[in-house]
Amino acid sequence: MKKSFKDYVVYQIYPRSFMDTNDDGIGDIKGIISKLDYVKHLGVDVIWLSPVYASPNYDNGYDISNYLEINPEYGTMDDMELLIEEAQKRDLKIIMDLVINHTSSEHEWFKKSMYINSEYRDYYIWRDKPNNWTSFFGGKAWDKIGDSYYLHMFAKEQPDLNWQNPKIMEEVQNVMKFWLDKGVFGFRCDVINIIFKSSLEDGKKRLILTGFEYYHQQDGMHEILKRLRNEVLSLYDTFTVGETVFVTPKEANDLIYPEKTELDMVFSFAHMETDQINNKWFRTKFKPKKFIKVISKWQNEVYWNANYFENHDQQRIVSRFANEKYRVYSAKMFATMLIGLKGTPYIYQGQEIGMTNGDFKDMSEFRDVETFNVYKLAKKIGIPKKLRFKMMLKSSRDNNRTPMQWDSTGGFSHGIPWLKQNKNTASINVLDQLNKEDSILNYYIKMIELRKTYKALIYGDFKFISMKRDVFVFARTYEKQKMIIICNMTDKNRKFNATFSKGKLIIANTYATKNILKPYEARLYLIGE
Ligand code: NOJ
């Protein structure tokens, strides 16, 4: 049977931090090629490659200055073609990031668009006066060049494209065809549910994202996605996942039901917001119940989920939703949950070895534009220095961008890494875990294998069973096969109702007694065949 997006397990590579082969401290495409056997060994099917396009790197490649060229820091177009070819040889597929809400301010289109009479003027959103919208990276969403203002929903170096202009559709379709013709398997579509601005009126004043009602999930976005699907993607064998901010299950379904012909699945944020107050810079204690409720709601209501606990914008799950003291158990518990849930699992580089947040000592060690922007803003509103730094330590995206830990000395680069390598690479690294039967890495590999062995783990229904005392129990059932997944999300022993555990124990991250779960213990039972 031909595989569909439901069958895949996806591994995300953040090229800048994956593997450096020319000793400049920056990961590169040749580095990715050198690690393809490792990626294959994990058992995954698809690689999501964060941007490798030409870019001045204000936002690490999410500011593209040429969609048809490779950033020389990462290599050449020949390298990229070789990567696609070598991946294909190993039956690995590659999806690329499609960043079409904005370009870099150094893109030729934008440079030409600065001239009022240029045919490129309407590629972007220019006005004589700004409205009151605020940007995702904090502060105003408008900047001035000459006498005019342009809209940027992210950094000022990332001007928003004007999707009211039909030329943008044509340009983007050409970009997509260019990469699909090269053998790329599809796209992860960056902030896709904000690309269409239906009006530029002043928005209702909000603590964050004033203007939201005029660009979030607008009808025009659905029209765009249908056209991209019907006029381009459907001509190839593809896979798409959209990054969608602030979506409800209903809004997600409106994007992914097959009859909508828009996207295959979307990343939502609701479960990642369960330890936040209003926005990610204000964190509260992680409460497993809140998390379990959100996860279960999405499992029940959404046609097909894109499941993830980490990516290049988040923090390490063992540091964030668990207790680092129990790093090994909690990493495996989250692996059991991630791969046990209904939907396509996404694993972010380093997650498979239980990497932790960065060990940054002061602001000079950060690199992320968002971190600096928000730090400045926090200063402006009077948040004391110590607290500001603490906020950054907790929520900076750099936490997940530290170099991949290949061996006890790092193994990422012979040069000085662009972002500080975690010291704990001495004890948390791939080489060590490949050799240890009971490592987090080998646990991921086993879980991925199990997903391929038991149909219930892919096609099974989801049924919430219980969350008493923060032990999440759910079932996946397909025909006569039933899997029961049990995750203790606390750092305490938990008494456990043994009726859940009738059946055959298929995998566990530890096991002492039938009726007591140890901290972060996870088990998977099979009932039936
Ligand atoms: C979402 C990406 O994941 C993030 O890294 C980026 O900064 C913004 N979109 C803007 O492109």
mmCIF file of C-alpha atoms and ligand atoms in Angstrom, residues 14 48 59 62-63 97 99 102 137 154 158 188 190-191 243 311-313 368-369 397 401, ligand 1:
data_model
loop_
_atom_site.group_PDB
_atom_site.id
_atom_site.type_symbol
_atom_site.label_atom_id
_atom_site.label_comp_id
_atom_site.label_asym_id
_atom_site.label_seq_id
_atom_site.Cartn_x
_atom_site.Cartn_y
_atom_site.Cartn_z
ATOM 1 C CA TYR A 14 17.826 23.090 12.082
ATOM 2 C CA TRP A 48 11.810 18.854 7.679
ATOM 3 C CA ASP A 59 16.027 35.620 11.817
ATOM 4 C CA TYR A 62 13.304 32.937 8.107
ATOM 5 C CA ASP A 63 14.208 36.173 6.305
ATOM 6 C CA ASP A 97 10.251 25.604 4.902
ATOM 7 C CA VAL A 99 8.195 31.286 4.239
ATOM 8 C CA HIS A 102 7.371 37.911 4.398
ATOM 9 C CA PHE A 137 8.575 40.154 17.987
ATOM 10 C CA PHE A 154 8.063 40.037 12.597
ATOM 11 C CA GLN A 158 11.136 40.910 7.423
ATOM 12 C CA ARG A 188 6.261 23.297 6.167
ATOM 13 C CA ASP A 190 5.574 29.255 8.013
ATOM 14 C CA VAL A 191 2.905 31.286 9.908
ATOM 15 C CA GLU A 243 2.321 26.471 11.122
ATOM 16 C CA ASN A 311 11.002 22.656 17.590
ATOM 17 C CA HIS A 312 13.430 25.506 16.885
ATOM 18 C CA ASP A 313 11.059 28.049 18.489
ATOM 19 C CA ASP A 368 18.151 35.285 18.615
ATOM 20 C CA VAL A 369 16.631 38.516 17.276
ATOM 21 C CA ARG A 397 14.350 30.203 21.323
ATOM 22 C CA ARG A 401 19.154 26.002 18.918
HETATM 23 C C1 NOJ B 1 7.863 30.954 12.592
HETATM 24 C C2 NOJ B 1 9.236 30.351 12.578
HETATM 25 O O1 NOJ B 1 9.155 29.055 13.101
HETATM 26 C C3 NOJ B 1 10.114 31.276 13.385
HETATM 27 O O2 NOJ B 1 11.376 30.710 13.650
HETATM 28 C C4 NOJ B 1 10.226 32.579 12.662
HETATM 29 O O3 NOJ B 1 10.945 33.506 13.443
HETATM 30 C C5 NOJ B 1 8.846 33.177 12.358
HETATM 31 N N1 NOJ B 1 7.913 32.207 11.890
HETATM 32 C C6 NOJ B 1 8.948 34.225 11.292
HETATM 33 O O4 NOJ B 1 9.251 33.629 10.071
#
